Amino acid sequence: MCGIVGLIRLNDYGKTSLSNIDNAVQSLHHRGPDYQNSWKNDRIALGHARLSIIDLDPRSHQPMSDESGRYKLVFNGEIYNFKELRQECENNGYHFKTEGDTEVLLALFMRFREKCLDKLNGFFAFAVYDQETETVFVARDRFGIKPLVYYANEGEFAFASEMKALMALGIPKTIDKVSLFTYFKLNYIPAPSTILQKVHKLEPGKYVTIDLKSPSLTPDLKTWYTIPFDPEEAKKLSPHDYSQSQKVLKRFVRESIKKRLVADVPVGTFLSGGIDSSIITAIAAQEKQDIESFSIGFSDTPYYDESGYAAEVAKHLGVKHHVFDVKQQQLYEAGQKVLDHLDEPFADSSALNVYVLSQEVSKHVKVALSGDGGDELFGGYHKHGAEFKLRHPKLQEHIVGNLHNLWAQLPASRSGKIPNLVRQLQKFSDGYQLSNRDRYWRWAGIMKEEEANYLISEQMLEREHRLSDAGHVFKKRKDALLRNMTKTGTLNEVLLTDMQMVLTNDMLFKVDSMSMAHALEVRTPLLDPQIVKFAFRLPVEFKVNHTFKKKILQDSYREILPESVFNRPKKGFEVPLLEWFNGPMRSMFTALCSEEEFIRDQGLLNFQAVQELHSRLYSKNSGDAPSTAWALVVFQHWYKKYML
């Protein structure tokens, strides 16, 4: 787990700007504090910041060269099956000088080129420069666990683990207004777009080749992996196959966790007390006796505190458990650090919790296992249960759906059990009126399209819902994100779209960016390729019905986990935003919304809409206004830091 950066510039200015590579590497120091280094010639520069997890030997430092000096590799991630792959290379005559996975990856690429990707079980983003063919090859893992952004322009190409490294290289910065609209709709910006024009996220399962002999350096982008999903395949399993499917799932999960416990440094687990993290902790404890688990609690805001569930699971499993009690003032102060750390607008406020948890966990271990992916694979979110019910409605669903006008009149917010229930009823009744595809898009975002459209100055939607020129670009991007949603498909299409859009761009980005801020490697056992392939062969009824979400996970592990894991209500890893905006952030947010001259000069936001957001936030029916207000705070902080 590390940070990587690279730059190719063929013009005269570019050759002198290659010296910026060390500044770019330094900007990634938090990702790899153990060692930083770079290599360059007159056209290309590569940099690496290392976090040593496997093979602590200095000979595994990067950029790594082969014996001949033809190849240069920078690599971020872990290859879990590297020992088997190493043996394969040795059987074919390769002699290793190191013990880790980096040299194994280099040896595989030298032999198989892009075909080596199919052999890798792990998470990664890496680049290889071949001095003989004068090409640079850049690839990202199957599910986007590790980040990779790149900048492409005439005669220039740069890539990095984080956008701040690209900025350190001196790339031009122009706001992508379609991305800005999407950001306020979703609270994040899905790949391949970023907040900046000509800067892209390399999508999961893709690689790009750059030919230095071409004066344009045009990236040749190709797909090497897609999540295997055949709707007809899931129909082959009957209820009689359920028991056997549980056995297969349990075997795959155990194998995956065993692989991810391999490290030359201490390993622990994130434990929330939910199903996914509890399963991982339970099996990790069986495979590694000294495993420790970690969670955070909020004793001064009990509504958001789930630490009691985690403690109960740890006690049941006999695992040494650490609970970090975080006061709201501490969390609020962490928010300022998160704002400074983000190099692209990202408004999932639970990033603050992950930041604080990672900060504390990193004092004890260098690697933590998390349950990310379980909800997307097996249907664990509230929206998955609601989606199933709307696709198979009973009288109750019809009643709730037809009472939209009633729910709209009731006070709703995320702060408190009753107002949060009202908020959910409002969203459910919204979705009741929509098609499968439109409902997914509505529930995927915080704001409705019309609301996001009103908030920005250059509107995507014009009167009578006609599209502006930018709106046509937005529609094209939206259609690409929803490409797997059909009129007659099953809930598995929702889960697949969540895997490709929400998991990669929200959940995994959040965990990677916040954990790597503290040089903590987080591994995700449920995202083993074998488990993902298996999960998308399962019929919907094995995952979700009117009573259960993640049914097969629950039934497979009831015998080893306490009953509280299965009976507890599911909550998100939430932050008390409404309380903050009514408390320590009130004066700051009011001042931000009052910057009329700045906002008008900025030319990106509708000042009147900002004022109305402020009014709605402080009304008796705030709804999701706190989330949008936080998105506004994040964006303006980012803009003032990076664009002025």
Coordinates of C-alpha atoms in Angstrom, one line a residue, residues 9-573:
R9 CA 6.0 15.4 -21.3
L10 CA 7.6 15.6 -24.7
N11 CA 7.7 19.4 -25.2
D12 CA 10.6 21.6 -24.1
Y13 CA 8.6 23.0 -21.2
G14 CA 7.7 19.5 -20.1
K15 CA 11.2 18.3 -20.0
T16 CA 12.1 21.0 -17.4
S17 CA 8.9 20.4 -15.5
L18 CA 9.9 16.8 -14.8
S19 CA 11.8 18.1 -11.9
N20 CA 8.5 18.6 -10.1
I21 CA 8.3 14.8 -9.6
D22 CA 9.8 15.0 -6.1
N23 CA 7.3 17.6 -5.0
A24 CA 4.5 15.3 -6.3
V25 CA 6.0 12.3 -4.3
Q26 CA 6.2 14.5 -1.2
S27 CA 2.5 15.3 -1.6
L28 CA 1.8 11.5 -1.2
H29 CA 4.0 11.2 1.9
H30 CA 1.0 10.3 4.1
R31 CA 0.3 7.2 1.9
G32 CA 3.9 6.0 2.1
P33 CA 5.9 7.4 5.0
D34 CA 8.5 4.6 5.1
Y35 CA 10.4 5.6 2.0
Q36 CA 10.1 8.0 -1.0
N37 CA 12.0 7.9 -4.2
S38 CA 11.8 8.9 -7.9
W39 CA 13.4 8.1 -11.2
K40 CA 13.5 10.2 -14.4
N41 CA 15.1 10.7 -17.8
D42 CA 14.5 13.5 -20.2
R43 CA 10.9 12.6 -21.1
I44 CA 9.4 10.6 -18.2
A45 CA 9.5 10.6 -14.4
L46 CA 8.2 8.1 -12.0
G47 CA 7.7 8.5 -8.2
H48 CA 6.8 6.3 -5.3
A49 CA 6.0 6.7 -1.6
R50 CA 6.2 3.4 0.2
L51 CA 4.2 1.9 3.1
S52 CA 6.0 -1.3 4.0
I53 CA 3.6 -4.2 4.6
I54 CA 5.1 -7.3 3.0
D55 CA 8.9 -7.7 2.6
L56 CA 10.3 -4.8 4.6
D57 CA 13.7 -5.2 2.9
P58 CA 15.0 -2.0 1.2
R59 CA 15.6 -4.0 -2.0
S60 CA 11.8 -3.8 -2.5
H61 CA 11.9 0.0 -2.7
Q62 CA 10.5 1.5 -5.8
P63 CA 10.6 2.6 -8.6
M64 CA 11.8 -1.0 -9.1
S65 CA 13.9 -2.0 -12.1
D66 CA 14.5 -5.4 -13.7
E67 CA 18.0 -6.7 -13.9
S68 CA 18.6 -5.4 -17.4
G69 CA 17.2 -1.9 -16.6
R70 CA 14.6 -2.1 -19.4
Y71 CA 11.6 -1.9 -17.1
K72 CA 10.6 0.5 -14.3
L73 CA 7.7 -0.3 -12.0
V74 CA 5.7 1.8 -9.5
F75 CA 3.0 -0.2 -7.7
N76 CA 0.4 0.6 -5.1
G77 CA -1.5 -2.3 -3.5
E78 CA -1.1 -6.0 -2.5
I79 CA -1.1 -9.2 -4.5
Y80 CA -2.5 -11.9 -2.2
N81 CA -1.6 -14.9 -4.4
F82 CA 2.0 -13.6 -5.0
K83 CA 3.6 -16.7 -3.4
E84 CA 1.9 -19.1 -5.9
L85 CA 2.7 -16.7 -8.8
R86 CA 6.3 -16.5 -7.5
Q87 CA 6.6 -20.2 -7.7
E88 CA 5.2 -20.2 -11.3
C89 CA 7.9 -17.6 -12.3
E90 CA 10.7 -19.6 -10.6
N91 CA 9.5 -22.7 -12.5
N92 CA 10.0 -20.8 -15.7
G93 CA 13.6 -19.7 -14.7
Y94 CA 13.1 -16.4 -13.0
H95 CA 15.5 -15.7 -10.1
F96 CA 14.1 -13.4 -7.4
K97 CA 16.2 -11.0 -5.4
T98 CA 13.4 -10.0 -3.0
E99 CA 10.7 -11.7 -1.0
G100 CA 7.7 -9.5 -1.7
D101 CA 5.0 -9.1 -4.3
T102 CA 6.4 -6.1 -6.1
E103 CA 9.1 -8.1 -8.0
V104 CA 6.6 -10.9 -8.7
L105 CA 4.4 -8.3 -10.4
L106 CA 7.3 -7.0 -12.4
A107 CA 8.3 -10.5 -13.5
L108 CA 4.7 -11.4 -14.5
F109 CA 4.4 -8.2 -16.6
M110 CA 7.7 -8.9 -18.3
R111 CA 6.5 -12.3 -19.4
F112 CA 2.7 -11.8 -20.0
R113 CA 2.3 -8.0 -20.5
E114 CA -1.4 -7.0 -20.0
K115 CA -2.4 -10.7 -19.6
C116 CA -0.7 -10.7 -16.2
L117 CA -3.7 -8.9 -14.8
D118 CA -5.9 -11.9 -15.1
K119 CA -3.6 -13.8 -12.7
L120 CA -3.6 -11.2 -10.0
N121 CA -5.8 -11.6 -6.9
G122 CA -5.5 -8.4 -4.9
F123 CA -6.0 -4.7 -5.1
F124 CA -3.7 -2.4 -7.0
A125 CA -2.8 0.5 -9.3
F126 CA 0.5 0.3 -11.0
A127 CA 2.5 1.5 -14.0
V128 CA 5.4 0.0 -16.0
Y129 CA 7.7 1.9 -18.3
D130 CA 9.3 -0.2 -21.0
Q131 CA 12.3 1.6 -22.3
E132 CA 12.7 -0.7 -25.3
T133 CA 9.2 -0.3 -26.7
E134 CA 8.9 3.2 -25.3
T135 CA 5.5 2.6 -23.7
V136 CA 4.0 3.2 -20.4
F137 CA 1.3 0.7 -19.1
V138 CA -1.0 1.8 -16.3
A139 CA -3.7 -0.5 -14.7
R140 CA -6.2 -0.5 -11.9
D141 CA -7.7 -3.4 -10.0
R142 CA -11.1 -5.1 -10.7
F143 CA -13.3 -3.1 -8.3
G144 CA -11.4 0.1 -7.8
I145 CA -10.2 -0.5 -4.3
K146 CA -7.0 1.4 -5.1
P147 CA -7.4 4.9 -6.7
L148 CA -5.8 6.1 -9.9
V149 CA -6.3 9.5 -11.6
Y150 CA -4.7 10.7 -14.8
Y151 CA -4.3 13.9 -16.8
A152 CA -4.2 13.7 -20.6
N153 CA -3.5 16.6 -23.0
E154 CA -1.7 17.1 -26.3
G155 CA 1.9 15.9 -25.7
E156 CA 1.3 15.4 -21.9
F157 CA 0.2 12.5 -19.7
A158 CA 0.4 12.2 -15.9
F159 CA -1.0 9.8 -13.4
A160 CA -1.1 9.5 -9.6
S161 CA -2.8 7.9 -6.7
E162 CA -4.3 11.3 -5.7
M163 CA -5.1 14.4 -7.5
K164 CA -3.0 16.5 -5.2
A165 CA 0.1 14.9 -6.8
L166 CA -1.1 15.9 -10.3
M167 CA -1.5 19.4 -9.0
A168 CA 2.0 19.3 -7.7
L169 CA 3.1 18.5 -11.2
G170 CA 1.6 21.7 -12.4
I171 CA -1.4 20.5 -14.5
P172 CA -3.9 23.2 -15.6
K173 CA -7.0 23.4 -13.4
T174 CA -10.4 24.1 -15.0
I175 CA -13.7 23.2 -13.3
D176 CA -15.8 20.6 -15.1
K177 CA -19.3 22.0 -14.6
V178 CA -21.1 18.8 -15.4
S179 CA -19.1 17.1 -12.7
L180 CA -20.1 19.9 -10.3
F181 CA -23.7 19.3 -11.0
T182 CA -23.2 15.5 -10.5
Y183 CA -21.4 16.2 -7.3
F184 CA -24.3 18.1 -5.7
K185 CA -26.7 15.3 -7.0
L186 CA -24.7 12.4 -5.6
N187 CA -22.3 14.0 -3.0
Y188 CA -19.4 12.5 -5.0
I189 CA -18.2 12.4 -8.6
P190 CA -18.3 9.0 -10.3
A191 CA -15.5 7.7 -12.6
P192 CA -14.3 8.4 -15.1
S193 CA -15.0 12.1 -14.4
T194 CA -13.4 14.3 -11.9
I195 CA -14.0 17.9 -10.8
L196 CA -11.3 19.1 -13.3
Q197 CA -11.5 19.0 -17.1
K198 CA -9.0 16.7 -18.7
V199 CA -8.4 14.8 -15.5
H200 CA -10.0 11.4 -15.3
K201 CA -10.3 8.5 -12.9
L202 CA -9.1 5.3 -14.4
E203 CA -12.2 3.1 -14.1
P204 CA -11.9 -0.3 -12.3
G205 CA -10.9 -3.2 -14.5
K206 CA -9.3 -1.0 -17.1
Y207 CA -5.8 -0.3 -18.3
V208 CA -4.2 2.4 -20.5
T209 CA -1.2 2.3 -22.7
I210 CA 0.8 5.4 -23.7
D211 CA 3.2 5.3 -26.7
L212 CA 6.0 7.8 -26.2
K213 CA 6.7 7.5 -30.0
S214 CA 3.4 9.2 -30.6
P215 CA 3.7 13.0 -30.4
S216 CA 0.1 13.3 -29.1
L217 CA 0.5 10.7 -26.2
T218 CA -3.1 9.7 -26.8
P219 CA -4.1 7.2 -24.1
D220 CA -5.2 3.8 -25.5
L221 CA -7.8 2.7 -22.9
K222 CA -9.0 -0.9 -22.7
T223 CA -11.1 -3.1 -20.4
W224 CA -9.5 -6.2 -18.9
Y225 CA -12.2 -7.1 -16.4
T226 CA -16.0 -6.7 -15.9
I227 CA -18.0 -8.1 -13.1
P228 CA -19.4 -11.4 -14.4
F229 CA -23.2 -11.1 -14.4
D230 CA -25.6 -13.2 -16.5
P231 CA -29.2 -12.8 -15.5
E232 CA -30.0 -16.3 -16.9
E233 CA -27.3 -17.9 -14.7
A234 CA -29.1 -16.9 -11.5
K235 CA -32.3 -18.6 -12.7
K236 CA -30.6 -22.0 -12.6
L237 CA -30.5 -22.1 -8.9
S238 CA -33.6 -23.2 -7.0
P239 CA -34.5 -23.0 -3.3
H240 CA -33.1 -26.5 -3.0
D241 CA -29.6 -25.1 -3.7
Y242 CA -29.7 -22.7 -0.8
S243 CA -28.0 -24.9 1.7
Q244 CA -25.2 -25.8 -0.7
S245 CA -24.8 -22.2 -1.6
Q246 CA -24.2 -21.3 2.0
K247 CA -21.4 -23.9 2.2
V248 CA -19.7 -22.6 -0.9
L249 CA -20.0 -19.0 0.4
K250 CA -18.5 -19.9 3.8
R251 CA -15.5 -21.6 2.1
F252 CA -14.9 -18.7 -0.2
V253 CA -15.0 -16.2 2.6
R254 CA -12.7 -18.1 4.8
E255 CA -10.2 -18.5 2.0
S256 CA -10.3 -14.8 1.2
I257 CA -9.8 -13.8 4.8
K258 CA -6.8 -16.2 5.2
K259 CA -5.1 -14.6 2.2
R260 CA -5.7 -11.1 3.6
L261 CA -4.1 -11.9 7.0
V262 CA -0.7 -12.4 5.4
A263 CA 1.5 -9.4 6.4
D264 CA 4.9 -8.7 8.0
V265 CA 3.2 -6.2 10.3
P266 CA 0.3 -6.3 12.8
V267 CA -3.2 -6.9 11.4
G268 CA -6.6 -5.9 13.0
T269 CA -10.2 -5.6 12.0
F270 CA -12.7 -2.8 11.8
L271 CA -15.7 -4.0 13.9
S272 CA -19.0 -2.0 13.8
G273 CA -21.1 -4.9 15.2
G274 CA -22.9 -5.2 11.9
I275 CA -23.0 -8.5 9.9
D276 CA -20.1 -8.0 7.5
S277 CA -17.5 -6.8 10.0
S278 CA -18.6 -9.3 12.6
I279 CA -18.2 -12.2 10.1
I280 CA -14.8 -11.0 9.1
T281 CA -13.7 -10.6 12.7
A282 CA -15.0 -14.0 13.8
I283 CA -13.2 -15.9 11.0
A284 CA -10.0 -13.8 11.4
A285 CA -10.0 -14.7 15.1
Q286 CA -10.2 -18.4 14.2
E287 CA -7.3 -18.0 11.8
K288 CA -5.1 -15.7 13.8
Q289 CA -5.2 -15.9 17.6
D290 CA -3.8 -12.5 18.3
I291 CA -6.2 -10.5 16.1
E292 CA -7.6 -7.3 17.6
S293 CA -10.7 -5.4 16.7
F294 CA -11.4 -1.7 16.7
S295 CA -14.5 0.6 16.7
I296 CA -15.4 4.1 17.7
G297 CA -18.2 5.3 19.9
F298 CA -20.0 8.6 20.6
S299 CA -21.0 8.6 24.2
D300 CA -22.3 12.2 24.1
T301 CA -24.6 11.5 21.1
P302 CA -26.2 8.1 21.8
Y303 CA -28.4 8.1 18.7
Y304 CA -25.2 7.7 16.6
D305 CA -23.3 5.4 18.9
E306 CA -23.1 1.7 17.8
S307 CA -20.1 0.8 19.8
G308 CA -22.1 -1.4 22.2
Y309 CA -23.0 -3.8 19.4
A310 CA -19.3 -4.1 18.5
A311 CA -18.2 -4.7 22.1
E312 CA -20.8 -7.4 22.4
V313 CA -19.6 -9.2 19.3
A314 CA -16.0 -8.9 20.4
K315 CA -16.8 -10.4 23.9
H316 CA -18.7 -13.2 22.2
L317 CA -15.7 -14.0 20.0
G318 CA -13.1 -13.6 22.8
V319 CA -11.3 -10.9 20.8
K320 CA -9.3 -8.1 22.3
H321 CA -11.3 -5.1 21.4
H322 CA -10.6 -1.3 21.4
V323 CA -13.3 1.3 21.6
F324 CA -12.3 4.9 20.9
D325 CA -14.8 7.2 22.5
V326 CA -15.0 10.3 20.3
K327 CA -16.6 13.4 21.6
Q328 CA -18.5 15.6 19.1
Q329 CA -16.0 18.4 19.5
Q330 CA -13.2 16.0 18.5
L331 CA -15.2 14.8 15.5
Y332 CA -15.9 18.4 14.5
E333 CA -12.2 19.3 14.8
A334 CA -11.4 16.2 12.6
G335 CA -13.8 17.7 10.1
Q336 CA -11.4 20.6 9.5
K337 CA -8.5 18.2 8.9
V338 CA -10.6 16.1 6.5
L339 CA -11.5 19.3 4.6
D340 CA -7.8 20.1 4.2
H341 CA -7.0 16.5 3.2
L342 CA -9.6 16.2 0.4
D343 CA -8.2 17.1 -3.1
E344 CA -11.5 16.6 -4.8
P345 CA -15.0 17.6 -3.5
F346 CA -16.4 14.6 -1.7
A347 CA -19.3 15.1 0.7
D348 CA -20.0 11.7 2.3
S349 CA -19.8 13.0 5.8
S350 CA -19.1 9.5 7.2
A351 CA -15.6 10.1 5.9
L352 CA -15.0 11.9 9.2
N353 CA -15.8 8.8 11.2
V354 CA -13.4 6.7 9.0
Y355 CA -10.7 9.4 9.4
V356 CA -10.9 9.3 13.2
L357 CA -11.2 5.5 13.4
S358 CA -8.2 5.1 11.1
Q359 CA -6.2 7.7 13.1
E360 CA -6.6 5.7 16.2
V361 CA -6.3 2.2 14.7
S362 CA -3.0 3.2 13.0
K363 CA -1.5 3.6 16.4
H364 CA -1.9 -0.2 17.0
V365 CA -1.7 -1.9 13.6
K366 CA -0.6 -1.2 10.0
V367 CA -3.3 -3.3 8.3
A368 CA -7.1 -3.6 9.0
L369 CA -9.7 -5.8 7.5
S370 CA -13.1 -4.2 6.7
G371 CA -16.5 -5.4 5.6
D372 CA -16.8 -3.2 2.5
G373 CA -18.7 -4.7 -0.4
G374 CA -21.1 -6.9 1.7
D375 CA -24.0 -4.5 1.3
E376 CA -23.6 -4.1 -2.5
L377 CA -23.0 -7.9 -3.1
F378 CA -25.8 -9.3 -0.9
G379 CA -28.3 -6.4 -0.6
G380 CA -27.8 -4.8 2.8
Y381 CA -28.9 -1.2 2.4
H382 CA -32.4 0.1 3.3
K383 CA -32.8 1.0 -0.3
H384 CA -32.4 -2.7 -1.3
G385 CA -35.2 -3.8 1.0
A386 CA -37.3 -0.9 -0.2
E387 CA -36.6 -1.8 -3.8
F388 CA -37.6 -5.4 -3.3
K389 CA -40.9 -4.3 -1.7
L390 CA -41.7 -1.9 -4.5
R391 CA -41.0 -4.7 -7.1
H392 CA -43.2 -7.1 -5.1
P393 CA -45.7 -4.7 -3.4
K394 CA -48.2 -5.7 -0.8
L395 CA -51.0 -3.6 0.6
Q396 CA -48.7 -1.8 2.9
E397 CA -46.4 -0.7 0.1
H398 CA -49.3 0.7 -1.9
I399 CA -50.6 2.6 1.1
V400 CA -47.2 4.2 1.9
G401 CA -46.6 5.0 -1.8
N402 CA -49.9 6.7 -2.2
L403 CA -49.5 8.9 0.9
H404 CA -46.8 11.0 -0.6
N405 CA -48.6 14.3 0.1
L406 CA -49.0 13.4 3.8
W407 CA -45.3 12.4 4.3
A408 CA -44.2 15.6 2.6
Q409 CA -45.9 17.7 5.2
L410 CA -44.2 16.0 8.2
P411 CA -40.8 17.2 9.6
A412 CA -38.0 15.0 8.3
S413 CA -34.3 14.8 9.0
R414 CA -31.5 12.3 9.8
S415 CA -31.3 13.4 13.4
G416 CA -33.6 11.2 15.5
K417 CA -35.6 8.0 15.0
I418 CA -39.0 9.5 14.1
P419 CA -37.8 12.3 11.7
N420 CA -35.5 9.8 10.0
L421 CA -38.4 7.4 9.6
V422 CA -40.4 10.2 8.0
R423 CA -37.4 11.0 5.7
Q424 CA -37.4 7.3 4.6
L425 CA -41.1 7.3 4.0
Q426 CA -40.8 10.4 1.8
K427 CA -38.1 8.8 -0.3
F428 CA -40.1 5.5 -0.5
S429 CA -43.2 7.3 -1.7
D430 CA -41.0 9.3 -4.2
G431 CA -39.8 6.0 -5.6
Y432 CA -43.2 4.5 -5.8
Q433 CA -44.1 6.8 -8.6
L434 CA -41.0 6.1 -10.7
S435 CA -39.6 3.5 -13.1
N436 CA -36.9 1.1 -11.9
R437 CA -34.2 3.2 -13.5
D438 CA -35.5 6.6 -12.4
R439 CA -36.0 5.3 -8.9
Y440 CA -32.5 4.0 -8.7
W441 CA -31.2 7.4 -9.7
R442 CA -33.4 9.2 -7.3
W443 CA -32.4 7.0 -4.4
A444 CA -28.7 7.1 -5.3
G445 CA -28.5 10.8 -4.7
I446 CA -29.0 13.3 -1.9
M447 CA -30.7 15.9 -4.1
K448 CA -33.2 15.6 -6.9
E449 CA -32.0 16.6 -10.3
E450 CA -34.2 19.7 -10.3
E451 CA -32.7 20.8 -6.9
A452 CA -29.1 20.3 -8.0
N453 CA -29.9 22.1 -11.3
Y454 CA -31.2 25.1 -9.3
L455 CA -28.2 25.2 -7.0
I456 CA -25.6 25.7 -9.8
S457 CA -25.4 28.8 -12.1
E458 CA -25.0 27.0 -15.5
Q459 CA -28.1 24.8 -15.5
M460 CA -28.1 21.4 -17.0
L461 CA -31.9 21.4 -17.4
E462 CA -33.8 24.2 -19.0
R463 CA -37.5 24.9 -19.1
E464 CA -39.7 22.0 -19.9
H465 CA -36.8 19.7 -19.0
R466 CA -35.0 20.4 -22.2
L467 CA -31.2 19.9 -22.0
S468 CA -28.6 22.5 -22.3
D469 CA -25.4 21.6 -24.2
A470 CA -23.8 20.7 -20.8
G471 CA -27.0 18.8 -20.0
H472 CA -26.5 16.5 -23.0
V473 CA -23.0 15.7 -21.7
F474 CA -24.6 15.0 -18.3
K475 CA -27.2 12.7 -19.9
K476 CA -24.5 10.8 -21.7
R477 CA -22.6 10.3 -18.4
K478 CA -25.7 9.3 -16.5
D479 CA -26.7 6.8 -19.2
A480 CA -23.3 5.2 -18.9
L481 CA -23.6 5.0 -15.1
L482 CA -27.1 3.3 -15.4
R483 CA -26.2 1.1 -18.4
N484 CA -27.1 -2.1 -16.5
M485 CA -30.5 -0.9 -15.3
T486 CA -33.3 -2.4 -17.5
K487 CA -37.1 -2.2 -17.3
T488 CA -37.6 -6.0 -16.7
G489 CA -34.4 -6.8 -14.8
T490 CA -34.1 -8.1 -11.2
L491 CA -32.7 -6.5 -8.0
N492 CA -29.3 -8.0 -9.0
E493 CA -29.1 -5.2 -11.6
V494 CA -29.4 -2.7 -8.7
L495 CA -26.6 -4.4 -6.9
L496 CA -24.4 -4.5 -10.0
T497 CA -24.9 -0.8 -10.5
D498 CA -24.2 -0.1 -6.8
M499 CA -20.9 -2.1 -7.2
Q500 CA -19.8 -0.1 -10.2
M501 CA -21.0 3.4 -9.1
V502 CA -21.6 3.7 -5.3
L503 CA -19.0 1.2 -4.0
T504 CA -16.1 2.3 -6.2
N505 CA -16.7 6.1 -6.1
D506 CA -18.1 6.6 -2.6
M507 CA -17.4 3.7 -0.2
L508 CA -14.0 2.6 -1.4
F509 CA -12.7 6.1 -2.1
K510 CA -13.8 7.1 1.4
V511 CA -12.0 4.2 3.1
D512 CA -8.9 4.5 1.0
S513 CA -8.5 8.3 1.3
M514 CA -9.2 8.5 5.0
S515 CA -7.2 5.4 6.0
M516 CA -4.2 6.3 3.9
A517 CA -4.3 9.8 5.4
H518 CA -2.8 7.9 8.4
A519 CA -0.8 5.3 6.4
L520 CA -3.2 2.5 7.4
E521 CA -3.8 -0.2 4.8
V522 CA -7.4 -1.5 4.7
R523 CA -8.2 -4.8 3.1
T524 CA -11.6 -5.9 1.9
P525 CA -12.1 -9.7 2.0
L526 CA -15.6 -9.7 0.7
L527 CA -14.3 -8.2 -2.6
D528 CA -12.3 -11.3 -3.5
P529 CA -13.0 -12.0 -7.2
Q530 CA -14.2 -15.5 -6.4
I531 CA -16.8 -14.1 -3.9
V532 CA -18.0 -11.4 -6.3
K533 CA -18.4 -13.9 -9.2
F534 CA -20.3 -16.3 -6.8
A535 CA -22.6 -13.5 -5.4
F536 CA -23.8 -12.5 -8.9
R537 CA -24.7 -16.1 -9.7
L538 CA -27.2 -16.1 -6.7
P539 CA -30.9 -15.4 -7.3
V540 CA -32.4 -12.4 -5.6
E541 CA -34.4 -14.5 -3.2
F542 CA -31.2 -15.8 -1.6
K543 CA -30.3 -12.2 -0.7
V544 CA -33.4 -10.1 -0.1
N545 CA -37.1 -10.7 0.6
H546 CA -39.8 -8.8 2.5
T547 CA -38.3 -9.8 5.9
F548 CA -34.5 -10.0 5.4
K549 CA -31.6 -8.2 3.7
K550 CA -28.4 -10.1 3.2
K551 CA -30.3 -13.3 3.9
I552 CA -27.6 -15.8 2.9
L553 CA -25.0 -14.0 4.9
Q554 CA -27.2 -14.0 8.0
D555 CA -28.2 -17.7 7.7
S556 CA -24.6 -18.8 7.0
Y557 CA -23.1 -17.3 10.2
R558 CA -25.9 -17.5 12.8
E559 CA -24.1 -20.3 14.6
I560 CA -21.0 -18.3 15.4
L561 CA -22.3 -14.8 16.0
P562 CA -24.5 -13.4 18.9
E563 CA -28.2 -12.9 18.1
S564 CA -27.8 -9.1 18.5
V565 CA -26.0 -8.9 15.2
F566 CA -29.1 -10.1 13.4
N567 CA -31.7 -8.2 15.4
R568 CA -30.2 -4.8 15.5
P569 CA -31.4 -2.0 13.2
K570 CA -29.0 -1.0 10.4
K571 CA -27.6 2.5 10.7
G572 CA -25.1 4.2 8.5
F573 CA -21.8 5.4 9.8

